[in-house]
Amino acid sequence: MSCAKYDVFLSFRGLDTRPNFVSFLHKELDRRGIRTFKDDEELENGQRISPELNRAIEVSRFAVVVVSVNYAASPWCLDELVKIMDFEKKGSMTVLPIFYGVDPCHVRRQIGDVAEQQFKKHEDRGVDHAKVLSWRLALENLANISGECSSKWNDDSKLVDEIADKISEKLMIVRTISNGRNIVGIDKHMKNLNRLMDLNSKKDVRVVGIWARGGSARSALAKYVYQTSSKHFESHCFLGNLKLISQGRYFESHLHEEFLKSMKGECSTSTQGLKNQKVLLVADDVSKLKQLDALAVDYSGFGPGSVVVITTQDKRLLLSHGVDNVYEIKFLRFQKVRRTIAFKKRDIFAAFESALYRAKDFATECFGCPTSTSGYEKFC
């Protein structure tokens, strides 16, 4: 959703979870800077959802639906759920169900106190039969989505951390792709990079270098390549803090540990487990030859069809390491967009960080651009 105002919309029955679980979850999401909508009013029976609440659902990326024992007793919650599942069906919202103190099988089959008896009460009160059917269908569809069940956790704080971790990871992917789409000429860049990466190849490990000016745009491109290409590989890894990892006397072992820790996919806990696998490794902002040499120890064992993508502002590193497939971009930049001034603490920090990136990019363009080296393909 391109115009999302909130990252998360919380749907819950206040009677069951407002003072405890939902309060803890909202606090943790807010602590992580995840913009979360939590309504603090409880509607009486017969009241309709306000236009503001409807709008909050429409402008949220994710919905966390906390199904508790009295969730289906609330027409308000059920109306919310119908709207949420409608957006989920259209693909404009991601839904994460939390089955709190209830059995998801009972919710799916709509038996017992959590569903069947609640819906019967609604019909006894004269609620339109078609409306009750729409509530039932929405609840059934929700229960068919993989979520979290509180009975599998002995501590609510651990469940809260797990939910916050999942949302943070999903948001990172969404924001990465969004940032990548804001790069000028991104479709052309990806077409050329896909040709160099040759994702359908079954040959030995293919190493592709990306040289571009502008640290923030280059990193955004690296993350975009990773997020859009990783689905083609059995295991994949993004290393974006090489400068920090490479500090110290024993940086090789630190880099290896970070490599294994960041690897995702099948058998990704050891270098041995990655042998004969098709692996994607993206190493962003490489600044020293010793970093490439250390990485080569790990990726030399990758299986056929594997791809290693290296981004740097120093073309000589790629030449010294013997990288033949190099994508050179003279001017990599974001599209100019109109920005409004915001006064929230995190927005002020983001504005400062953006200004810092721009200053670094300007310095790089003015003082840090090595002369062109023959043998490299150039793309503007």
Short mmCIF file of C-alpha atoms in Angstrom, two decimals:
data_model
loop_
_atom_site.label_atom_id
_atom_site.label_comp_id
_atom_site.label_asym_id
_atom_site.label_seq_id
_atom_site.Cartn_x
_atom_site.Cartn_y
_atom_site.Cartn_z
CA MET A 1 0.00 0.00 0.00
CA SER A 2 1.77 3.10 -1.26
CA CYS A 3 -0.16 5.62 0.89
CA ALA A 4 0.04 3.74 4.20
CA LYS A 5 -0.29 6.00 7.23
CA TYR A 6 0.04 3.16 9.73
CA ASP A 7 2.29 0.13 9.65
CA VAL A 8 -0.06 -1.95 11.81
CA PHE A 9 -3.76 -1.93 12.64
CA LEU A 10 -4.59 -3.80 15.85
CA SER A 11 -7.95 -5.59 15.92
CA PHE A 12 -8.87 -7.03 19.33
CA ARG A 13 -11.63 -7.40 21.92
CA GLY A 14 -10.82 -4.92 24.65
CA LEU A 15 -12.72 -6.88 27.29
CA ASP A 16 -10.25 -9.77 26.92
CA THR A 17 -6.87 -8.32 25.99
CA ARG A 18 -6.73 -4.51 26.23
CA PRO A 19 -5.21 -4.25 29.76
CA ASN A 20 -2.59 -6.96 29.22
CA PHE A 21 -1.47 -8.59 25.99
CA VAL A 22 -2.55 -5.89 23.51
CA SER A 23 -1.16 -3.15 25.76
CA PHE A 24 2.24 -4.91 25.90
CA LEU A 25 2.24 -5.55 22.15
CA HIS A 26 1.34 -1.95 21.31
CA LYS A 27 4.08 -0.65 23.61
CA GLU A 28 6.72 -2.88 21.98
CA LEU A 29 5.67 -1.97 18.44
CA ASP A 30 5.78 1.72 19.35
CA ARG A 31 9.22 1.26 20.94
CA ARG A 32 10.51 -0.10 17.64
CA GLY A 33 9.14 2.87 15.73
CA ILE A 34 6.36 0.83 14.09
CA ARG A 35 3.39 3.12 13.56
CA THR A 36 0.45 1.29 15.11
CA PHE A 37 -3.24 2.13 15.27
CA LYS A 38 -4.96 0.96 18.47
CA ASP A 39 -8.45 2.23 19.12
CA ASP A 40 -9.03 2.99 22.78
CA GLU A 41 -12.80 3.14 22.70
CA GLU A 42 -15.23 0.25 23.05
CA LEU A 43 -18.41 0.45 20.97
CA GLU A 44 -21.75 -0.56 22.41
CA ASN A 45 -23.88 -3.16 20.67
CA GLY A 46 -25.63 -1.71 17.63
CA GLN A 47 -23.09 1.06 17.04
CA ARG A 48 -21.34 1.17 13.69
CA ILE A 49 -17.60 1.51 13.09
CA SER A 50 -16.71 5.16 12.75
CA PRO A 51 -15.43 6.53 9.41
CA GLU A 52 -12.11 7.24 11.18
CA LEU A 53 -11.74 3.58 12.13
CA ASN A 54 -12.61 2.47 8.61
CA ARG A 55 -10.02 4.87 7.25
CA ALA A 56 -7.39 3.58 9.69
CA ILE A 57 -7.87 0.08 8.29
CA GLU A 58 -7.61 1.35 4.71
CA VAL A 59 -4.29 3.13 5.33
CA SER A 60 -2.52 0.32 7.24
CA ARG A 61 0.03 -2.08 5.76
CA PHE A 62 -0.55 -4.91 8.23
CA ALA A 63 -3.39 -6.04 10.48
CA VAL A 64 -2.71 -7.99 13.66
CA VAL A 65 -5.99 -9.68 14.64
CA VAL A 66 -6.02 -10.95 18.23
CA VAL A 67 -8.76 -13.58 18.41
CA SER A 68 -9.74 -14.14 22.03
CA VAL A 69 -12.64 -15.98 23.63
CA ASN A 70 -15.05 -13.02 23.33
CA TYR A 71 -13.80 -11.63 20.00
CA ALA A 72 -16.73 -13.02 17.99
CA ALA A 73 -19.20 -11.66 20.57
CA SER A 74 -18.45 -8.13 19.36
CA PRO A 75 -20.23 -6.97 16.17
CA TRP A 76 -17.66 -4.16 16.06
CA CYS A 77 -14.73 -6.62 15.95
CA LEU A 78 -16.49 -8.73 13.33
CA ASP A 79 -17.22 -5.72 11.12
CA GLU A 80 -13.55 -4.77 11.40
CA LEU A 81 -12.58 -8.29 10.44
CA VAL A 82 -14.79 -8.33 7.35
CA LYS A 83 -13.14 -5.14 6.11
CA ILE A 84 -9.65 -6.41 6.98
CA MET A 85 -10.17 -9.71 5.15
CA ASP A 86 -11.53 -7.85 2.14
CA PHE A 87 -8.26 -5.90 1.89
CA GLU A 88 -6.29 -9.12 2.47
CA LYS A 89 -8.13 -10.80 -0.42
CA LYS A 90 -7.27 -7.85 -2.69
CA GLY A 91 -3.61 -8.19 -1.72
CA SER A 92 -3.39 -4.67 -0.27
CA MET A 93 -2.93 -5.77 3.36
CA THR A 94 -1.01 -8.51 5.14
CA VAL A 95 -2.84 -10.15 8.04
CA LEU A 96 -1.25 -11.85 11.05
CA PRO A 97 -3.73 -13.75 13.27
CA ILE A 98 -2.99 -14.26 16.98
CA PHE A 99 -5.08 -16.94 18.66
CA TYR A 100 -4.99 -15.81 22.26
CA GLY A 101 -6.41 -18.34 24.70
CA VAL A 102 -8.42 -20.06 21.96
CA ASP A 103 -7.86 -23.11 19.76
CA PRO A 104 -7.38 -22.07 16.10
CA CYS A 105 -9.06 -25.34 15.03
CA HIS A 106 -12.19 -24.33 16.94
CA VAL A 107 -12.10 -20.93 15.26
CA ARG A 108 -11.68 -22.51 11.82
CA ARG A 109 -14.48 -25.04 12.37
CA GLN A 110 -16.51 -22.46 14.34
CA ILE A 111 -17.41 -24.71 17.24
CA GLY A 112 -17.63 -24.13 20.98
CA ASP A 113 -17.77 -20.86 22.94
CA VAL A 114 -15.41 -18.92 20.69
CA ALA A 115 -17.64 -18.97 17.60
CA GLU A 116 -20.77 -21.11 17.36
CA GLN A 117 -22.46 -19.89 20.53
CA GLN A 118 -21.50 -16.29 19.80
CA PHE A 119 -23.00 -16.36 16.31
CA LYS A 120 -26.18 -17.96 17.64
CA LYS A 121 -26.53 -15.09 20.11
CA HIS A 122 -26.17 -12.57 17.26
CA GLU A 123 -28.97 -14.28 15.32
CA ASP A 124 -31.17 -14.45 18.44
CA ARG A 125 -30.75 -10.67 18.76
CA GLY A 126 -32.13 -10.27 15.25
CA VAL A 127 -28.93 -9.61 13.33
CA ASP A 128 -29.46 -10.11 9.60
CA HIS A 129 -28.63 -13.68 8.54
CA ALA A 130 -26.54 -12.51 5.56
CA LYS A 131 -24.47 -10.33 7.85
CA VAL A 132 -23.81 -13.22 10.23
CA LEU A 133 -22.73 -15.35 7.26
CA SER A 134 -20.24 -12.64 6.20
CA TRP A 135 -18.84 -12.64 9.76
CA ARG A 136 -18.52 -16.42 9.74
CA LEU A 137 -16.72 -16.42 6.39
CA ALA A 138 -14.29 -13.71 7.49
CA LEU A 139 -13.45 -15.61 10.70
CA GLU A 140 -12.99 -18.88 8.79
CA ASN A 141 -10.69 -17.22 6.24
CA LEU A 142 -8.68 -15.63 9.05
CA ALA A 143 -8.21 -19.00 10.76
CA ASN A 144 -6.83 -20.43 7.51
CA ILE A 145 -3.91 -17.97 7.65
CA SER A 146 -0.81 -19.14 9.49
CA GLY A 147 -0.44 -17.21 12.73
CA GLU A 148 0.68 -17.44 16.34
CA CYS A 149 -1.06 -19.41 19.10
CA SER A 150 -0.58 -18.27 22.70
CA SER A 151 -0.80 -21.86 24.01
CA LYS A 152 2.59 -22.57 22.43
CA TRP A 153 4.25 -19.83 24.48
CA ASN A 154 4.77 -19.95 28.23
CA ASP A 155 5.50 -16.23 28.43
CA ASP A 156 3.51 -13.42 26.79
CA SER A 157 6.61 -11.24 26.54
CA LYS A 158 8.27 -13.83 24.28
CA LEU A 159 5.17 -13.98 22.10
CA VAL A 160 5.15 -10.18 21.87
CA ASP A 161 8.82 -10.19 20.81
CA GLU A 162 8.13 -12.85 18.16
CA ILE A 163 5.25 -10.85 16.68
CA ALA A 164 7.27 -7.61 16.71
CA ASP A 165 10.22 -9.40 15.06
CA LYS A 166 8.01 -10.77 12.28
CA ILE A 167 6.44 -7.40 11.56
CA SER A 168 9.82 -5.65 11.65
CA GLU A 169 11.22 -8.12 9.13
CA LYS A 170 8.23 -7.79 6.81
CA LEU A 171 8.35 -4.00 7.05
CA MET A 172 12.03 -4.01 6.16
CA ILE A 173 11.21 -5.92 2.97
CA VAL A 174 8.35 -3.56 2.09
CA ARG A 175 10.44 -0.45 2.71
CA THR A 176 13.44 -1.87 0.86
CA ILE A 177 11.37 -2.58 -2.23
CA SER A 178 9.70 0.83 -1.93
CA ASN A 179 13.09 2.58 -1.69
CA GLY A 180 14.39 0.56 -4.64
CA ARG A 181 11.42 1.58 -6.75
CA ASN A 182 12.31 5.22 -6.05
CA ILE A 183 15.71 4.89 -7.77
CA VAL A 184 15.79 6.67 -11.10
CA GLY A 185 15.79 4.09 -13.92
CA ILE A 186 15.35 1.09 -11.58
CA ASP A 187 13.68 -1.08 -14.26
CA LYS A 188 16.57 -0.52 -16.67
CA HIS A 189 19.12 -1.23 -13.93
CA MET A 190 17.38 -4.48 -12.94
CA LYS A 191 17.13 -5.62 -16.56
CA ASN A 192 20.89 -5.17 -17.01
CA LEU A 193 21.71 -6.73 -13.64
CA ASN A 194 19.50 -9.75 -14.29
CA ARG A 195 21.40 -10.32 -17.50
CA LEU A 196 24.70 -10.23 -15.64
CA MET A 197 23.45 -12.44 -12.78
CA ASP A 198 21.93 -14.97 -15.21
CA LEU A 199 19.54 -16.42 -12.61
CA ASN A 200 18.79 -19.51 -14.72
CA SER A 201 22.42 -20.51 -15.04
CA LYS A 202 23.57 -23.90 -13.75
CA LYS A 203 27.26 -23.08 -14.07
CA ASP A 204 29.76 -22.32 -11.32
CA VAL A 205 29.45 -19.41 -8.88
CA ARG A 206 28.94 -16.14 -10.73
CA VAL A 207 30.38 -12.97 -9.17
CA VAL A 208 28.81 -9.64 -10.19
CA GLY A 209 30.18 -6.26 -9.14
CA ILE A 210 28.14 -3.05 -8.88
CA TRP A 211 30.07 0.22 -8.91
CA ALA A 212 28.04 3.35 -8.33
CA ARG A 213 28.41 6.76 -6.74
CA GLY A 214 26.14 7.65 -3.86
CA GLY A 215 26.14 5.43 -0.79
CA SER A 216 22.44 5.53 0.10
CA ALA A 217 21.17 4.88 -3.44
CA ARG A 218 23.79 2.15 -3.96
CA SER A 219 22.73 0.41 -0.75
CA ALA A 220 19.06 0.73 -1.71
CA LEU A 221 19.85 -0.92 -5.05
CA ALA A 222 21.76 -3.74 -3.31
CA LYS A 223 18.84 -4.43 -0.97
CA TYR A 224 16.37 -4.27 -3.84
CA VAL A 225 18.40 -6.79 -5.84
CA TYR A 226 18.48 -9.06 -2.79
CA GLN A 227 14.78 -8.84 -1.93
CA THR A 228 13.58 -9.31 -5.51
CA SER A 229 16.04 -12.09 -6.43
CA SER A 230 16.33 -14.21 -3.27
CA LYS A 231 13.23 -16.26 -4.14
CA HIS A 232 15.22 -17.90 -6.96
CA PHE A 233 17.75 -19.43 -4.52
CA GLU A 234 17.71 -22.21 -1.94
CA SER A 235 19.63 -20.07 0.55
CA HIS A 236 20.44 -16.37 0.59
CA CYS A 237 22.34 -13.80 2.62
CA PHE A 238 22.59 -10.01 2.74
CA LEU A 239 25.67 -8.46 4.39
CA GLY A 240 25.27 -4.73 4.82
CA ASN A 241 27.62 -3.82 7.65
CA LEU A 242 30.98 -4.96 6.28
CA LYS A 243 32.83 -1.87 7.45
CA LEU A 244 31.82 -2.51 11.05
CA ILE A 245 32.42 -6.27 10.88
CA SER A 246 35.84 -5.83 9.30
CA GLN A 247 37.23 -3.87 12.21
CA GLY A 248 39.54 -5.58 14.66
CA ARG A 249 42.36 -8.06 14.54
CA TYR A 250 40.29 -11.19 13.87
CA PHE A 251 37.88 -9.75 11.36
CA GLU A 252 37.96 -12.89 9.16
CA SER A 253 36.34 -15.01 11.86
CA HIS A 254 33.87 -12.22 12.70
CA LEU A 255 32.91 -11.92 9.04
CA HIS A 256 32.43 -15.69 8.78
CA GLU A 257 30.21 -15.69 11.87
CA GLU A 258 28.12 -12.82 10.52
CA PHE A 259 27.87 -14.60 7.17
CA LEU A 260 26.42 -17.74 8.79
CA LYS A 261 24.17 -15.75 11.12
CA SER A 262 22.70 -13.76 8.23
CA MET A 263 22.20 -16.75 5.92
CA LYS A 264 18.58 -17.83 5.42
CA GLY A 265 17.17 -20.90 3.76
CA GLU A 266 17.85 -24.63 3.68
CA CYS A 267 20.81 -26.03 5.65
CA SER A 268 22.14 -22.53 6.23
CA THR A 269 23.78 -23.03 9.61
CA SER A 270 27.17 -24.17 8.31
CA THR A 271 29.41 -23.69 5.31
CA GLN A 272 29.33 -27.44 4.73
CA GLY A 273 25.54 -27.34 4.55
CA LEU A 274 25.70 -24.78 1.73
CA LYS A 275 27.80 -26.95 -0.55
CA ASN A 276 25.99 -27.93 -3.72
CA GLN A 277 23.21 -25.44 -2.94
CA LYS A 278 22.16 -22.56 -5.17
CA VAL A 279 22.99 -19.54 -2.99
CA LEU A 280 22.65 -15.77 -3.33
CA LEU A 281 25.11 -13.59 -1.42
CA VAL A 282 24.86 -9.78 -1.59
CA ALA A 283 27.75 -7.91 0.07
CA ASP A 284 27.07 -4.18 0.22
CA ASP A 285 29.61 -1.36 0.48
CA VAL A 286 32.82 -3.39 0.27
CA SER A 287 35.79 -1.10 0.86
CA LYS A 288 38.82 -3.38 1.27
CA LEU A 289 40.34 -6.21 -0.73
CA LYS A 290 40.74 -8.33 2.41
CA GLN A 291 36.95 -8.31 2.81
CA LEU A 292 36.54 -9.85 -0.64
CA ASP A 293 39.27 -12.40 0.03
CA ALA A 294 37.59 -13.44 3.28
CA LEU A 295 34.18 -13.73 1.61
CA ALA A 296 35.68 -15.82 -1.19
CA VAL A 297 36.61 -18.51 1.35
CA ASP A 298 32.89 -18.90 2.09
CA TYR A 299 31.34 -18.51 -1.33
CA SER A 300 33.87 -20.69 -3.15
CA GLY A 301 31.94 -23.71 -1.86
CA PHE A 302 28.54 -22.62 -3.19
CA GLY A 303 26.80 -24.90 -5.65
CA PRO A 304 26.07 -24.41 -9.39
CA GLY A 305 23.93 -21.41 -10.28
CA SER A 306 24.98 -19.44 -7.21
CA VAL A 307 25.43 -15.67 -7.48
CA VAL A 308 27.56 -13.27 -5.45
CA VAL A 309 26.78 -9.55 -5.80
CA ILE A 310 29.36 -7.04 -4.53
CA THR A 311 28.71 -3.30 -4.34
CA THR A 312 31.50 -0.76 -3.89
CA GLN A 313 32.54 2.79 -4.67
CA ASP A 314 36.09 1.63 -5.50
CA LYS A 315 36.25 0.00 -8.94
CA ARG A 316 39.87 -1.03 -8.39
CA LEU A 317 38.79 -3.55 -5.74
CA LEU A 318 36.68 -5.41 -8.29
CA LEU A 319 39.55 -5.46 -10.79
CA SER A 320 42.05 -6.66 -8.17
CA HIS A 321 39.68 -9.45 -7.10
CA GLY A 322 39.24 -10.61 -10.70
CA VAL A 323 35.55 -9.72 -11.04
CA ASP A 324 34.73 -9.77 -14.75
CA ASN A 325 30.99 -9.00 -14.61
CA VAL A 326 30.77 -5.39 -13.48
CA TYR A 327 27.78 -3.08 -13.68
CA GLU A 328 28.91 0.53 -13.62
CA ILE A 329 26.42 3.33 -13.02
CA LYS A 330 27.69 6.87 -13.41
CA PHE A 331 24.77 8.58 -11.71
CA LEU A 332 22.62 6.55 -9.32
CA ARG A 333 20.09 8.67 -7.50
CA PHE A 334 16.60 8.68 -6.03
CA GLN A 335 13.67 10.38 -7.67
CA LYS A 336 13.01 13.80 -6.22
CA VAL A 337 9.87 13.83 -4.12
CA ARG A 338 8.18 16.61 -2.21
CA ARG A 339 8.55 16.11 1.52
CA THR A 340 6.62 17.64 4.38
CA ILE A 341 8.22 18.60 7.67
CA ALA A 342 7.23 16.35 10.59
CA PHE A 343 7.93 17.00 14.22
CA LYS A 344 7.82 13.51 15.71
CA LYS A 345 11.13 12.40 17.17
CA ARG A 346 11.60 9.50 14.78
CA ASP A 347 10.74 11.72 11.77
CA ILE A 348 13.30 14.31 12.85
CA PHE A 349 15.89 11.56 13.16
CA ALA A 350 14.96 10.20 9.72
CA ALA A 351 15.29 13.68 8.21
CA PHE A 352 18.72 14.11 9.81
CA GLU A 353 19.80 10.67 8.57
CA SER A 354 18.60 11.52 5.04
CA ALA A 355 20.55 14.79 5.09
CA LEU A 356 23.64 12.93 6.26
CA TYR A 357 23.34 10.43 3.40
CA ARG A 358 23.01 13.25 0.88
CA ALA A 359 26.07 14.97 2.28
CA LYS A 360 28.05 11.74 1.99
CA ASP A 361 26.85 11.23 -1.58
CA PHE A 362 27.89 14.76 -2.51
CA ALA A 363 31.33 14.26 -0.97
CA THR A 364 31.72 10.98 -2.84
CA GLU A 365 30.80 12.53 -6.17
CA CYS A 366 33.17 15.44 -5.64
CA PHE A 367 36.18 13.73 -4.11
CA GLY A 368 35.84 9.96 -4.09
CA CYS A 369 35.40 8.88 -7.68
CA PRO A 370 38.28 6.85 -9.11
CA THR A 371 39.01 7.25 -12.78
CA SER A 372 37.32 4.89 -15.21
CA THR A 373 39.04 1.58 -15.79
CA SER A 374 38.92 -0.15 -19.14
CA GLY A 375 37.12 -3.47 -19.41
CA TYR A 376 34.03 -2.31 -17.49
CA GLU A 377 30.57 -1.92 -18.92
CA LYS A 378 29.06 1.50 -18.25
CA PHE A 379 25.41 2.26 -17.80
CA CYS A 380 23.82 5.62 -17.02
#
